[in-house]
Amino acid sequence: MNATGKYNKIKQVPEPTLKRLPGYLYYLEQVKNAGVLNISAPAIGKELKCDPTQVVKDLAVTGVKGKPRVGYNTFELIQALEDFIGYNRVHEAFLIGAGNLGSALMAYQQEQPLGLKILAAFDIDNNKIGRNVGGIHILDYNKLFNLSGRLNVRIGILTTPNEVAQEVAEDLISCGVKAIWNFTSARLNMPSNIIVQDTSISSYAAVLLRRLNDAADNI
Amino acid sequence: MNATGKYNKIKQVPEPTLKRLPGYLYYLEQVKNAGVLNISAPAIGKELKCDPTQVVKDLAVTGVKGKPRVGYNTFELIQALEDFIGYNRVHEAFLIGAGNLGSALMAYQQEQPLGLKILAAFDIDNNKIGRNVGGIHILDYNKLFNLSGRLNVRIGILTTPNEVAQEVAEDLISCGVKAIWNFTSARLNMPSNIIVQDTSISSYAAVLLRRLNDAADNI
DNA sequence: TTTTATTAAAGAAATAATTCTTTATTGTAT
DNA sequence: ATACAATAAAGAATTATTTCTTTAATAAAA
């Protein structure tokens, strides 16, 4: 039962749509900076090389209404997309595993906002502990439990070696984390109420390599 | 017309399947190291928390045949997966943009093989040029054209700022690159014969944030 | 040897996502 | 004013992907 008092089916927005939203946002920022007040779905579709009706459907998830012959209000659309994704709220996160990938993410979020604020990073390597990457301190992993008791961090970023991924993920949820952004290749075994977002770089590499191979086969 | 002399529909393997393959491979390596000679689809499915028939369908793309009541030969399956993805061939790549993300990828591929060999990285920043990350030299971007003339590199990894992504991508294809692994948020405008693999970190962040928000709505 | 349980493989059904079609709206031009 | 063209929105059809069902094969047990 939700706030409206009705049992309504939770119609989750499809993942492909969600993934396209930051792309629209990036383009719309450009458009806004160019001083364009209104933009139509066909115009967006043409620029982003995708179907205009798909643009309309994707943008509809934000609830913003466009006007025929005018399009959407650029500013309103940007605002709505940011709201919908969650960029206008503060999402605090811990990062575990300050290796290459972890450090990169810490540095990256400085220049490219991802909508989350990494409060601290944790590692077990004494060479890393105490250092600072992208404004984020790397702390001893043992301090995770103590620190999470005081803060209410709901997002854990997992950039550890594959071997310890499951173990660390379990630690994170025992610290109150509700969503895990998993960059390892390990498939995590988590309770159903925990959100796991797998982002395996090697998966993308595999797709690329295979597609290249397909192309070579069909010359 | 292909090698068999028949016009057969190029049935591309679905992207979701391709993305799952490295996961199987990672798990199978573990299993092999544990000395297990045969493994069944239900066993894999149970461990990886996915449908056993999907495992069967996914593995079928490699052409490996399993035996009823026995499963698949672990070694044969690993070999076939590596072959199918393309890990057993050398895929040379150039990386453009040795910033945070680019450097991370260079360092990362040392410890976590992605099936490709980054021959060199390029940047326009004099502070980066001449340095070495993960065994890869960072060269002046102007040298790209000269170097690509001598080497036959088919993969370009794009980790530049969004603003120059399109321009650099065009340079890459004029250098003979056939596939672009695009880490920027820019939507690239490329000829249809060029393979573009978009891997936007912010897309994943967006999905995670939204799902977390969905969960909060339904408490 | 015969039965039984397990499993891969192939096909069917269901679901999810995209693309296509129609309708209604609205600003612009006549 | 009136007609026209462009466009958002809603729904239908198509396509892709996943899940379910059936079948056939095979090793192990009786």
Coordinates of C-alpha atoms (C1' of nucleotides) in Angstrom, one line a residue:
Chain A
M1 CA 0.0 0.0 0.0
N2 CA 1.4 3.3 -1.0
A3 CA 0.8 6.9 -0.2
T4 CA -2.3 7.1 -2.4
G5 CA -3.9 4.3 -0.5
K6 CA -4.0 2.0 -3.5
Y7 CA -2.2 -1.2 -4.3
N8 CA -0.7 -0.2 -7.5
K9 CA 1.8 -2.3 -9.4
I10 CA 5.2 -0.7 -9.0
K11 CA 6.0 -0.1 -12.6
Q12 CA 9.8 0.3 -12.6
V13 CA 11.3 2.4 -15.3
P14 CA 13.2 0.1 -17.7
E15 CA 16.9 0.0 -17.2
P16 CA 17.6 0.9 -20.9
T17 CA 15.6 4.1 -20.4
L18 CA 17.4 5.0 -17.2
K19 CA 20.7 4.5 -18.8
R20 CA 19.8 6.9 -21.6
L21 CA 18.7 9.7 -19.2
P22 CA 22.2 11.1 -18.4
G23 CA 22.8 11.3 -22.2
Y24 CA 19.8 13.5 -22.6
L25 CA 20.8 15.6 -19.7
Y26 CA 24.3 16.1 -21.0
Y27 CA 22.9 17.2 -24.4
L28 CA 20.3 19.4 -22.9
E29 CA 22.9 21.2 -20.8
Q30 CA 24.7 22.0 -24.0
V31 CA 21.5 23.2 -25.6
K32 CA 20.6 25.3 -22.6
N33 CA 24.0 26.9 -22.6
A34 CA 23.5 27.8 -26.3
G35 CA 20.5 29.7 -25.2
V36 CA 17.8 27.4 -26.6
L37 CA 14.6 27.7 -24.6
N38 CA 12.6 24.9 -26.1
I39 CA 13.6 21.7 -27.8
S40 CA 11.6 19.0 -29.5
A41 CA 11.9 15.3 -29.3
P42 CA 12.7 15.0 -33.0
A43 CA 15.5 17.5 -32.6
I44 CA 17.0 15.5 -29.7
G45 CA 16.6 12.3 -31.6
K46 CA 18.3 13.6 -34.6
E47 CA 21.3 14.9 -32.6
L48 CA 21.6 11.8 -30.5
K49 CA 20.9 9.4 -33.3
C50 CA 17.9 7.7 -31.8
D51 CA 14.3 7.3 -32.5
P52 CA 12.2 10.4 -31.8
T53 CA 9.3 8.4 -30.3
Q54 CA 11.8 6.7 -28.0
V55 CA 12.9 10.1 -26.9
V56 CA 9.3 11.1 -26.1
K57 CA 8.7 7.8 -24.2
D58 CA 12.0 8.2 -22.2
L59 CA 11.3 11.8 -21.3
A60 CA 7.7 11.0 -20.3
V61 CA 9.0 9.1 -17.2
T62 CA 9.9 12.5 -15.7
G63 CA 6.3 13.7 -16.0
V64 CA 7.3 16.7 -18.0
K65 CA 4.7 17.7 -20.7
G66 CA 5.8 19.0 -24.0
K67 CA 3.8 21.3 -26.3
P68 CA 3.0 20.4 -29.9
R69 CA 5.0 22.5 -32.4
V70 CA 7.2 23.8 -29.6
G71 CA 8.7 20.9 -27.8
Y72 CA 9.8 20.8 -24.2
N73 CA 11.0 23.7 -22.1
T74 CA 14.7 23.1 -21.9
F75 CA 15.1 24.3 -18.3
E76 CA 12.1 22.5 -17.0
L77 CA 13.3 19.3 -18.7
I78 CA 16.8 19.5 -17.2
Q79 CA 15.3 20.1 -13.8
A80 CA 12.9 17.2 -14.1
L81 CA 15.6 14.8 -15.3
E82 CA 17.9 15.8 -12.5
D83 CA 15.1 15.3 -10.0
F84 CA 14.0 12.0 -11.4
I85 CA 17.5 10.5 -11.5
G86 CA 18.2 11.9 -8.0
Y87 CA 21.0 14.4 -8.8
N88 CA 19.3 17.0 -6.6
R89 CA 19.6 15.0 -3.5
V90 CA 22.7 14.1 -1.6
H91 CA 23.6 10.5 -1.9
E92 CA 26.5 9.6 0.4
A93 CA 28.6 6.6 -0.4
F94 CA 31.6 4.6 0.9
L95 CA 34.1 3.2 -1.5
I96 CA 35.9 0.0 -0.7
G97 CA 39.1 -0.9 -2.5
A98 CA 41.3 2.0 -3.3
G99 CA 43.2 0.3 -6.1
N100 CA 43.4 1.5 -9.7
L101 CA 39.7 1.4 -10.4
G102 CA 38.7 2.7 -7.0
S103 CA 41.2 5.6 -7.2
A104 CA 40.1 6.4 -10.7
L105 CA 36.5 6.6 -9.6
M106 CA 37.4 8.9 -6.7
A107 CA 39.3 11.2 -9.0
Y108 CA 36.7 11.0 -11.7
Q109 CA 33.8 12.0 -9.6
Q110 CA 35.6 15.3 -9.0
E111 CA 35.5 16.3 -12.6
Q112 CA 32.4 14.4 -13.7
P113 CA 29.6 14.5 -11.1
L114 CA 27.9 11.1 -10.7
G115 CA 25.2 12.3 -8.2
L116 CA 26.9 10.8 -5.2
K117 CA 29.2 12.0 -2.6
I118 CA 32.0 9.6 -1.6
L119 CA 32.5 10.3 2.1
A120 CA 35.5 8.0 2.5
A121 CA 37.4 5.2 0.9
F122 CA 38.6 2.1 2.7
D123 CA 41.5 -0.3 2.0
I124 CA 43.6 -2.8 3.9
D125 CA 46.8 -1.8 2.2
N126 CA 49.0 0.3 4.5
N127 CA 50.6 2.0 1.5
K128 CA 47.2 3.4 0.5
I129 CA 45.8 4.1 4.0
G130 CA 46.2 7.8 4.9
R131 CA 46.5 9.0 1.3
N132 CA 44.0 11.3 -0.4
V133 CA 42.6 10.9 -3.9
G134 CA 40.3 13.4 -5.4
G135 CA 39.7 15.0 -2.1
I136 CA 38.7 11.6 -0.5
H137 CA 40.7 10.1 2.4
I138 CA 41.6 6.5 2.3
L139 CA 41.0 4.9 5.7
D140 CA 41.8 1.6 7.3
Y141 CA 39.1 -0.9 6.4
N142 CA 38.7 -1.7 10.1
K143 CA 37.4 1.8 10.6
L144 CA 34.4 1.1 8.3
F145 CA 32.3 -0.4 11.0
N146 CA 33.0 2.3 13.5
L147 CA 32.4 5.1 11.0
S148 CA 29.2 3.6 9.5
G149 CA 27.8 3.5 13.0
R150 CA 27.8 7.3 13.2
L151 CA 27.0 8.1 9.6
N152 CA 24.0 6.8 7.6
V153 CA 25.5 5.8 4.3
R154 CA 23.3 3.9 2.0
I155 CA 25.6 3.3 -1.0
G156 CA 28.7 1.1 -1.1
I157 CA 31.0 1.2 -4.1
L158 CA 32.8 -2.1 -4.5
T159 CA 36.2 -1.9 -6.3
T160 CA 38.0 -4.6 -4.4
P161 CA 39.7 -7.7 -6.0
N162 CA 37.1 -10.3 -7.0
E163 CA 38.2 -12.7 -4.3
V164 CA 37.0 -10.6 -1.4
A165 CA 33.9 -9.0 -3.1
Q166 CA 31.3 -11.2 -1.5
E167 CA 32.8 -10.8 2.0
V168 CA 33.1 -7.0 1.7
A169 CA 29.6 -6.8 0.3
E170 CA 28.3 -8.6 3.4
D171 CA 30.2 -6.3 5.6
L172 CA 28.7 -3.3 3.8
I173 CA 25.1 -4.4 4.3
S174 CA 25.8 -5.2 8.0
C175 CA 26.9 -1.5 8.1
G176 CA 23.5 -0.4 6.8
V177 CA 24.3 0.0 3.1
K178 CA 21.2 -0.5 0.9
A179 CA 22.7 -0.3 -2.6
I180 CA 26.0 -1.7 -3.9
W181 CA 27.7 -0.5 -7.0
N182 CA 29.7 -3.6 -7.9
F183 CA 32.7 -3.1 -10.2
T184 CA 34.1 -6.6 -9.6
S185 CA 33.5 -9.6 -11.8
A186 CA 32.1 -11.5 -8.8
R187 CA 28.4 -12.2 -8.8
L188 CA 27.2 -11.1 -5.4
N189 CA 24.8 -13.2 -3.3
M190 CA 22.7 -10.6 -1.5
P191 CA 19.3 -10.3 0.2
S192 CA 16.5 -9.3 -2.2
N193 CA 16.0 -5.9 -0.6
I194 CA 19.6 -4.9 -1.4
I195 CA 20.1 -3.1 -4.8
V196 CA 23.1 -4.4 -6.7
Q197 CA 24.3 -2.6 -9.7
D198 CA 26.9 -4.6 -11.6
T199 CA 29.2 -2.5 -13.7
S200 CA 31.8 -4.9 -15.0
I201 CA 34.3 -3.3 -17.3
S202 CA 35.3 -6.7 -18.7
S203 CA 31.7 -7.3 -19.8
Y204 CA 31.9 -4.3 -22.0
A205 CA 35.3 -5.3 -23.3
A206 CA 33.8 -8.7 -24.1
V207 CA 30.9 -7.2 -26.1
L208 CA 33.4 -5.0 -28.0
L209 CA 35.7 -7.8 -28.9
R210 CA 32.9 -10.1 -30.0
R211 CA 31.3 -7.4 -32.2
L212 CA 34.7 -6.7 -33.8
N213 CA 35.0 -10.4 -34.5
D214 CA 31.5 -10.6 -35.9
A215 CA 32.4 -7.7 -38.2
A216 CA 35.6 -9.4 -39.4
D217 CA 33.6 -12.5 -40.2
N218 CA 31.2 -10.7 -42.5
I219 CA 33.6 -8.8 -44.8
Chain B
M1 CA 27.9 -14.0 -48.8
N2 CA 30.0 -15.8 -46.3
A3 CA 32.6 -18.5 -46.3
T4 CA 30.0 -21.3 -46.6
G5 CA 28.6 -19.7 -49.7
K6 CA 25.2 -19.2 -48.3
Y7 CA 23.4 -16.0 -47.6
N8 CA 22.6 -16.6 -44.0
K9 CA 21.1 -14.1 -41.7
I10 CA 23.8 -12.8 -39.3
K11 CA 22.3 -13.8 -36.1
Q12 CA 24.2 -11.7 -33.7
V13 CA 24.5 -13.0 -30.1
P14 CA 22.4 -10.7 -27.9
E15 CA 24.3 -8.2 -25.9
P16 CA 22.9 -9.4 -22.5
T17 CA 24.3 -12.8 -23.3
L18 CA 27.7 -11.4 -24.2
K19 CA 27.9 -9.4 -21.1
R20 CA 27.2 -12.5 -19.0
L21 CA 30.0 -14.5 -20.6
P22 CA 32.9 -13.0 -18.6
G23 CA 31.0 -13.8 -15.4
Y24 CA 30.8 -17.5 -16.4
L25 CA 34.4 -17.4 -17.3
Y26 CA 35.4 -16.0 -14.0
Y27 CA 33.4 -18.6 -12.1
L28 CA 34.6 -21.4 -14.3
E29 CA 38.2 -20.5 -13.6
Q30 CA 37.5 -20.8 -9.9
V31 CA 35.9 -24.1 -10.4
K32 CA 38.7 -25.4 -12.6
N33 CA 41.3 -24.3 -10.0
A34 CA 39.3 -26.3 -7.4
G35 CA 39.9 -29.3 -9.6
V36 CA 36.3 -29.8 -10.8
L37 CA 36.4 -31.5 -14.2
N38 CA 32.7 -31.2 -15.1
I39 CA 30.0 -28.7 -14.2
S40 CA 26.3 -28.6 -15.0
A41 CA 24.2 -25.7 -15.9
P42 CA 22.0 -26.0 -12.9
A43 CA 25.1 -25.9 -10.7
I44 CA 26.4 -22.7 -12.4
G45 CA 22.9 -21.2 -12.2
K46 CA 22.6 -21.8 -8.5
E47 CA 26.0 -20.3 -7.8
L48 CA 25.5 -17.3 -10.1
K49 CA 21.9 -16.8 -9.0
C50 CA 20.5 -17.1 -12.5
D51 CA 18.1 -19.3 -14.4
P52 CA 19.7 -22.7 -15.4
T53 CA 18.1 -22.6 -18.8
Q54 CA 19.5 -19.2 -19.4
V55 CA 22.9 -20.7 -18.6
V56 CA 22.4 -23.4 -21.1
K57 CA 21.3 -20.9 -23.8
D58 CA 24.2 -18.6 -23.0
L59 CA 26.8 -21.3 -23.1
A60 CA 25.3 -22.7 -26.3
V61 CA 26.6 -19.7 -28.3
T62 CA 30.1 -21.2 -27.9
G63 CA 29.1 -24.4 -29.6
V64 CA 30.2 -26.5 -26.7
K65 CA 28.0 -29.6 -26.1
G66 CA 27.3 -30.8 -22.6
K67 CA 26.4 -34.3 -21.6
P68 CA 23.2 -35.2 -19.7
R69 CA 23.8 -36.1 -16.1
V70 CA 27.4 -34.9 -16.4
G71 CA 27.4 -31.3 -17.5
Y72 CA 30.1 -29.5 -19.5
N73 CA 33.7 -30.3 -19.5
T74 CA 35.2 -27.4 -17.4
F75 CA 38.3 -27.0 -19.4
E76 CA 36.6 -27.3 -22.8
L77 CA 34.1 -24.7 -21.7
I78 CA 36.7 -22.2 -20.5
Q79 CA 38.6 -22.6 -23.8
A80 CA 35.5 -22.2 -25.9
L81 CA 34.4 -19.1 -24.0
E82 CA 37.8 -17.5 -24.3
D83 CA 37.8 -18.3 -28.0
F84 CA 34.3 -17.0 -28.5
I85 CA 34.9 -13.7 -26.7
G86 CA 38.2 -13.3 -28.4
Y87 CA 40.6 -13.5 -25.5
N88 CA 42.8 -15.8 -27.3
R89 CA 43.6 -13.3 -30.0
V90 CA 45.7 -10.2 -29.7
H91 CA 43.6 -7.1 -29.9
E92 CA 45.7 -4.0 -30.1
A93 CA 44.3 -0.7 -29.0
F94 CA 45.1 3.0 -28.7
L95 CA 43.8 5.0 -25.7
I96 CA 43.0 8.7 -26.1
G97 CA 42.8 10.9 -23.0
A98 CA 45.1 9.9 -20.2
G99 CA 43.1 11.6 -17.5
N100 CA 41.7 9.9 -14.4
L101 CA 39.6 7.4 -16.2
G102 CA 42.1 6.7 -19.0
S103 CA 44.9 6.2 -16.5
A104 CA 42.8 3.9 -14.4
L105 CA 42.0 1.8 -17.4
M106 CA 45.7 1.6 -18.3
A107 CA 46.6 0.5 -14.8
Y108 CA 43.6 -1.8 -14.5
Q109 CA 44.3 -3.8 -17.6
Q110 CA 47.6 -4.8 -16.0
E111 CA 45.9 -6.7 -13.1
Q112 CA 42.6 -7.5 -14.8
P113 CA 43.1 -8.6 -18.4
L114 CA 40.4 -7.3 -20.7
G115 CA 41.5 -9.1 -23.8
L116 CA 43.2 -6.1 -25.4
K117 CA 46.6 -4.8 -25.5
I118 CA 46.9 -1.0 -25.2
L119 CA 50.0 -0.1 -27.4
A120 CA 50.0 3.5 -26.4
A121 CA 48.1 6.3 -24.9
F122 CA 47.7 9.8 -26.3
D123 CA 47.0 13.2 -24.7
I124 CA 47.5 16.9 -25.5
D125 CA 48.6 17.8 -21.9
N126 CA 52.3 18.3 -21.7
N127 CA 52.2 17.3 -18.0
K128 CA 51.0 13.8 -19.0
I129 CA 53.0 13.3 -22.2
G130 CA 56.1 11.2 -21.5
R131 CA 54.8 9.6 -18.5
N132 CA 54.1 5.9 -18.1
V133 CA 51.0 4.3 -16.6
G134 CA 50.7 0.6 -16.2
G135 CA 53.5 0.0 -18.6
I136 CA 51.9 2.2 -21.2
H137 CA 53.6 5.3 -22.6
I138 CA 51.6 8.5 -22.9
L139 CA 52.5 10.2 -26.2
D140 CA 51.7 13.5 -27.8
Y141 CA 48.3 13.3 -29.5
N142 CA 49.9 14.6 -32.7
K143 CA 51.9 11.4 -32.9
L144 CA 48.7 9.4 -33.3
F145 CA 48.5 9.9 -37.0
N146 CA 52.1 9.0 -37.6
L147 CA 52.1 5.9 -35.4
S148 CA 48.8 4.6 -36.7
G149 CA 50.2 4.7 -40.2
R150 CA 52.8 2.1 -39.2
L151 CA 50.7 -0.1 -36.9
N152 CA 47.3 -1.6 -37.7
V153 CA 45.3 -0.8 -34.6
R154 CA 41.6 -1.5 -34.8
I155 CA 40.4 -0.5 -31.4
G156 CA 40.3 3.0 -30.0
I157 CA 39.5 3.7 -26.3
L158 CA 38.0 7.1 -25.8
T159 CA 38.5 8.6 -22.4
T160 CA 38.7 12.3 -23.3
P161 CA 36.5 15.1 -22.0
N162 CA 33.0 15.0 -23.6
E163 CA 33.6 18.2 -25.5
V164 CA 36.3 16.7 -27.8
A165 CA 34.9 13.1 -28.0
Q166 CA 33.4 13.5 -31.5
E167 CA 36.4 15.1 -33.0
V168 CA 38.8 12.5 -31.5
A169 CA 36.6 9.7 -32.6
E170 CA 36.7 11.0 -36.2
D171 CA 40.5 11.2 -36.0
L172 CA 40.5 7.6 -34.8
I173 CA 38.5 6.2 -37.7
S174 CA 40.6 8.2 -40.2
C175 CA 43.6 6.3 -38.6
G176 CA 41.9 3.0 -39.5
V177 CA 40.3 2.2 -36.1
K178 CA 37.2 0.0 -36.6
A179 CA 35.8 -0.1 -33.0
I180 CA 35.6 2.6 -30.4
W181 CA 35.1 2.0 -26.7
N182 CA 33.5 5.2 -25.7
F183 CA 33.7 6.1 -22.0
T184 CA 32.5 9.7 -22.5
S185 CA 28.9 10.9 -22.2
A186 CA 28.9 12.1 -25.7
R187 CA 26.8 10.3 -28.3
L188 CA 29.1 9.6 -31.2
N189 CA 28.1 10.2 -34.8
M190 CA 29.9 7.5 -36.7
P191 CA 29.6 5.6 -40.0
S192 CA 27.5 2.4 -39.6
N193 CA 30.5 0.1 -40.2
I194 CA 32.2 1.4 -37.1
I195 CA 31.5 -0.4 -33.9
V196 CA 30.8 1.9 -31.0
Q197 CA 30.6 0.5 -27.5
D198 CA 29.3 3.1 -25.0
T199 CA 30.3 2.5 -21.4
S200 CA 29.1 5.5 -19.5
I201 CA 29.9 5.3 -15.8
S202 CA 27.3 8.0 -15.2
S203 CA 24.6 5.8 -16.8
Y204 CA 25.2 3.2 -14.2
A205 CA 25.2 5.7 -11.4
A206 CA 21.9 7.0 -12.7
V207 CA 20.3 3.5 -12.6
L208 CA 21.6 3.0 -9.1
L209 CA 20.3 6.3 -7.8
R210 CA 16.9 5.8 -9.3
R211 CA 16.6 2.3 -8.0
L212 CA 17.5 3.4 -4.5
N213 CA 14.9 6.1 -4.8
D214 CA 12.3 3.6 -6.0
A215 CA 13.1 1.4 -3.0
A216 CA 12.7 4.4 -0.6
D217 CA 9.2 5.1 -2.2
N218 CA 8.0 1.6 -1.4
I219 CA 8.8 1.2 2.2
Chain C
dT1 C1' 19.7 -55.4 -17.8
dT2 C1' 16.2 -52.4 -16.6
dT3 C1' 14.7 -48.6 -14.3
dT4 C1' 15.3 -44.0 -12.6
dA5 C1' 17.0 -39.5 -11.9
dT6 C1' 19.5 -35.8 -13.9
dT7 C1' 20.5 -32.9 -17.4
dA8 C1' 21.3 -30.6 -22.1
dA9 C1' 18.9 -29.1 -26.0
dA10 C1' 15.2 -27.5 -28.7
dG11 C1' 11.1 -25.3 -29.0
dA12 C1' 6.9 -22.6 -27.1
dA13 C1' 5.2 -19.1 -24.3
dA14 C1' 5.6 -15.1 -21.8
dT15 C1' 7.6 -10.8 -20.9
dA16 C1' 10.1 -6.6 -21.9
dA17 C1' 11.6 -3.1 -25.0
dT18 C1' 11.5 -0.8 -29.2
dT19 C1' 9.4 0.9 -33.3
dC20 C1' 5.4 2.1 -35.8
dT21 C1' 0.7 4.2 -36.2
dT22 C1' -2.9 7.1 -35.0
dT23 C1' -4.9 11.0 -32.7
dA24 C1' -5.2 15.4 -30.7
dT25 C1' -3.1 19.7 -29.8
dT26 C1' -1.2 24.1 -31.0
dG27 C1' 1.5 27.6 -33.0
dT28 C1' 2.2 29.7 -37.7
dA29 C1' 0.8 31.3 -42.1
dT30 C1' -2.7 32.4 -45.3
Chain D
dA1 C1' -10.7 33.4 -38.9
dT2 C1' -9.4 29.3 -41.1
dA3 C1' -6.4 25.9 -42.8
dC4 C1' -2.0 23.8 -42.3
dA5 C1' 2.1 21.7 -40.5
dA6 C1' 4.7 20.1 -36.6
dT7 C1' 4.7 17.6 -32.7
dA8 C1' 3.5 15.2 -28.1
dA9 C1' 1.0 11.5 -26.4
dA10 C1' -1.2 7.2 -26.3
dG11 C1' -1.8 2.9 -28.1
dA12 C1' -0.7 -1.1 -31.4
dA13 C1' 2.5 -3.9 -33.5
dT14 C1' 6.9 -5.7 -33.8
dT15 C1' 11.1 -7.4 -32.2
dA16 C1' 14.1 -9.1 -28.7
dT17 C1' 14.9 -11.5 -24.6
dT18 C1' 13.8 -14.4 -20.9
dT19 C1' 11.4 -18.0 -18.8
dC20 C1' 8.8 -22.2 -19.2
dT21 C1' 7.9 -26.8 -21.2
dT22 C1' 9.0 -30.9 -23.4
dT23 C1' 12.0 -34.2 -25.3
dA24 C1' 15.9 -37.1 -25.6
dA25 C1' 20.2 -38.7 -23.9
dT26 C1' 23.0 -40.9 -20.4
dA27 C1' 25.1 -42.3 -16.2
dA28 C1' 24.0 -44.4 -11.9
dA29 C1' 21.3 -47.5 -9.1
dA30 C1' 18.5 -51.5 -8.5

